[in-house]
Amino acid sequence: MSEDARTSGPSDEEIRAAARIAGDHRVSDEPAAGDAPPAGAERGRLANRPAMDFWSVLYGRRTTRRFDKQRPVPRELVLELLDAALIAPTSCNLQMWDFIVVDDPEQREQLGRLSLQVLSTPVTIFVTYGKEFSEEGHANVQSAAAAMMQMSNAAHVLGIGTFWINQLGPRDQVGRILGVPPDREVIAGLAVGWPDPYPTKAPRRRPFEHVVHWNHYGGTAIPTSPRPDDWTLEQIRDYQQARVLNGNRYNKSRPWELAGALAAAERLAPRNTDGVPGDDAPRWLDVLPVHGLFTGAMARHHRDHRWSVLDLTLDVAAFAAKRCPTQVQAEAYAYEPLSDTPGAMQGLPAGTFSVITCRHRLESLPAAERPLLLATLHDLLAPGGKLLLQFTSRRSFHGIADWMHARRGGPGGVEYVLAPDPNLGPYEAVRPGEVERLVKQAGFRIAERIHEDVVPGTDEVGFRTRNMGGAKAGLLRAAVAVGRVLAAIPGMAALFARERTLILERGR
Ligand SMILES: Cc1cc2nc3c(=O)[nH]c(=O)nc-3n(C[C@H](O)[C@H](O)[C@H](O)COP(=O)(O)O)c2cc1C
């Protein structure tokens, strides 16, 4: 399961059915009367507790997201987790926490409507803390987090899987459903269930040398700014590596983005879903695709090409290349332009690729890096080949949405950037005139210009208004309808289209 929001939710009946599962889980070996825990198990500490070496727990615990939903979690075991929580440190040992264990179908249904994540396991433990206590340095949140961690580790020893739920939905509504007094804050939930299977893949973490400092901060921090000019290429590398390799949060494409990628690919070559490329097949390079979601989809539709992926690090390129079908022979390359020969690339001879796609990546590179990337792609393109360069125009509704997003004053960091692929780094729409100047400078000839999306499509409008109130959503939909009429006026698309595609050929 991803931490991302879903495009379309399950039906009421599906939510009710998922919530009902927990009915069977409100059990102990000896069914308890009412909601009380069984006698003798008030605080956990079963006689036959399993034991595990500390370091095995430390390195072996994993966030679990696949569960055996039919297998009950007895309350005795939940009490073991709570026992581990209560021994956690708290600021000033104040212990201003309360733990609300939810395993009742009706409660689950209500909470599941706010966050589907609650329905992934039969039991969720909500950790609350006194709002006014230990506020300095967020010590209240720190104390609650310590308890969360103790429970996660204890669960691991018991063979139980957990995942930490921050995305619970509006906290005030969660608090009301749980009956939490207004001076208590719901900090997080711990989803608890039997893993199916328990993940064993070692987690990737950012390297020591990037994050550990002795005595004084000595590095360059990863910025929170969504503007690429506030980042160095090295920082973008580091960030994307962390993002993609440490769990690949962005693992679902939105339907209109996928359709856009496939349509773009078909502008360059006819669809071929059953070919097997020979050694002399034309080569296709996808540039900086990061998670590679669309690379995989495009490669499946163009199996008569040999596919390659170029990204900022070899690890990330290999991650994307793995998403391609095996028969297209996808290869991975790291972007390492030779500093003494602008445009030439380490390990890739000039003129290698008949087709190159670079979709929405100029927007995520510092402006100073863009000319070199384009010069490199010019060098890699075979004579007679085509490069498809897609970008978001600043002079479009995207620019307006960006402005409104900034004005709303909500979270404005790089995680919340308005981009086709959120969470992958900085992103800033670009000016069409500037892109044309850059591509000409790199030596390309513009063979075709395509202007799309003066207003967003129906799918996208539905997605973006899904959490808005009725009046606001209605207003936005009306604005889009008016925009659609205006978009039909000749010349409007050339001026205000968001999605710009240039088909480029070698000019020299
Ligand atoms: C504060 C915090 C909030 C988190 N929120 C969620 C969440 O809402 N949903 C989810 O599936 N995982 C959530 N996680 C789990 C992380 O995604 C997970 O810990 C991370 O990918 C590292 O994987 P690991 O725990 O297996 O090492 C959260 C973790 C923390 C510490």
PDB file of C-alpha atoms and ligand atoms in Angstrom, residues 1-3 61-65 117 163-168 199 203 205 246-247 249, ligand 1:
ATOM      1  CA  MET A   1       0.000   0.000   0.000  1.00  0.00           C
ATOM      2  CA  SER A   2       1.205   3.456  -0.716  1.00  0.00           C
ATOM      3  CA  GLU A   3       1.083   6.484   1.548  1.00  0.00           C
ATOM      4  CA  ARG A  61      11.866  -4.770  12.099  1.00  0.00           C
ATOM      5  CA  ARG A  62      10.151  -3.641   8.921  1.00  0.00           C
ATOM      6  CA  THR A  63       7.078  -1.671   8.114  1.00  0.00           C
ATOM      7  CA  THR A  64       4.560  -4.275   6.987  1.00  0.00           C
ATOM      8  CA  ARG A  65       1.880  -3.418   4.479  1.00  0.00           C
ATOM      9  CA  GLN A 117      -5.131   2.691   6.011  1.00  0.00           C
ATOM     10  CA  PHE A 163       2.847   0.135  10.195  1.00  0.00           C
ATOM     11  CA  TRP A 164       2.818   3.626  11.490  1.00  0.00           C
ATOM     12  CA  ILE A 165      -0.167   5.665  10.331  1.00  0.00           C
ATOM     13  CA  ASN A 166       0.290   9.378  10.186  1.00  0.00           C
ATOM     14  CA  GLN A 167      -2.287   9.857   7.445  1.00  0.00           C
ATOM     15  CA  LEU A 168      -5.298   9.306   9.670  1.00  0.00           C
ATOM     16  CA  PRO A 199       9.004  -8.052   4.588  1.00  0.00           C
ATOM     17  CA  PRO A 203      15.764  -1.054   4.054  1.00  0.00           C
ATOM     18  CA  ARG A 205      18.926   4.482   4.273  1.00  0.00           C
ATOM     19  CA  ASN A 246      13.703   3.701   0.372  1.00  0.00           C
ATOM     20  CA  GLY A 247      10.277   2.476  -0.442  1.00  0.00           C
ATOM     21  CA  ARG A 249       6.227   5.861  -2.198  1.00  0.00           C
TER      22      ARG A 249
HETATM   23  C1  LIG B   1       6.183   9.586  11.562  1.00  0.00           C
HETATM   24  C2  LIG B   1       5.915   8.465  10.595  1.00  0.00           C
HETATM   25  C3  LIG B   1       4.756   8.485   9.836  1.00  0.00           C
HETATM   26  C4  LIG B   1       4.462   7.435   8.961  1.00  0.00           C
HETATM   27  N1  LIG B   1       3.268   7.444   8.300  1.00  0.00           N
HETATM   28  C5  LIG B   1       2.919   6.389   7.527  1.00  0.00           C
HETATM   29  C6  LIG B   1       1.627   6.326   6.923  1.00  0.00           C
HETATM   30  O1  LIG B   1       0.775   7.209   7.094  1.00  0.00           O
HETATM   31  N2  LIG B   1       1.345   5.243   6.155  1.00  0.00           N
HETATM   32  C7  LIG B   1       2.249   4.232   5.953  1.00  0.00           C
HETATM   33  O2  LIG B   1       1.933   3.296   5.215  1.00  0.00           O
HETATM   34  N3  LIG B   1       3.492   4.265   6.516  1.00  0.00           N
HETATM   35  C8  LIG B   1       3.834   5.314   7.301  1.00  0.00           C
HETATM   36  N4  LIG B   1       5.065   5.327   7.919  1.00  0.00           N
HETATM   37  C9  LIG B   1       6.013   4.210   7.686  1.00  0.00           C
HETATM   38  C10 LIG B   1       7.194   4.622   6.819  1.00  0.00           C
HETATM   39  O3  LIG B   1       6.782   4.733   5.473  1.00  0.00           O
HETATM   40  C11 LIG B   1       8.302   3.575   6.970  1.00  0.00           C
HETATM   41  O4  LIG B   1       8.739   3.592   8.310  1.00  0.00           O
HETATM   42  C12 LIG B   1       9.484   3.871   6.065  1.00  0.00           C
HETATM   43  O5  LIG B   1       9.127   3.640   4.713  1.00  0.00           O
HETATM   44  C13 LIG B   1      10.715   3.013   6.382  1.00  0.00           C
HETATM   45  O6  LIG B   1      10.422   1.635   6.310  1.00  0.00           O
HETATM   46  P1  LIG B   1      10.778   0.661   7.530  1.00  0.00           P
HETATM   47  O7  LIG B   1       9.891   1.069   8.692  1.00  0.00           O
HETATM   48  O8  LIG B   1      10.436  -0.737   7.027  1.00  0.00           O
HETATM   49  O9  LIG B   1      12.214   0.802   7.858  1.00  0.00           O
HETATM   50  C14 LIG B   1       5.380   6.362   8.799  1.00  0.00           C
HETATM   51  C15 LIG B   1       6.555   6.356   9.562  1.00  0.00           C
HETATM   52  C16 LIG B   1       6.823   7.373  10.471  1.00  0.00           C
HETATM   53  C17 LIG B   1       8.070   7.318  11.314  1.00  0.00           C
END
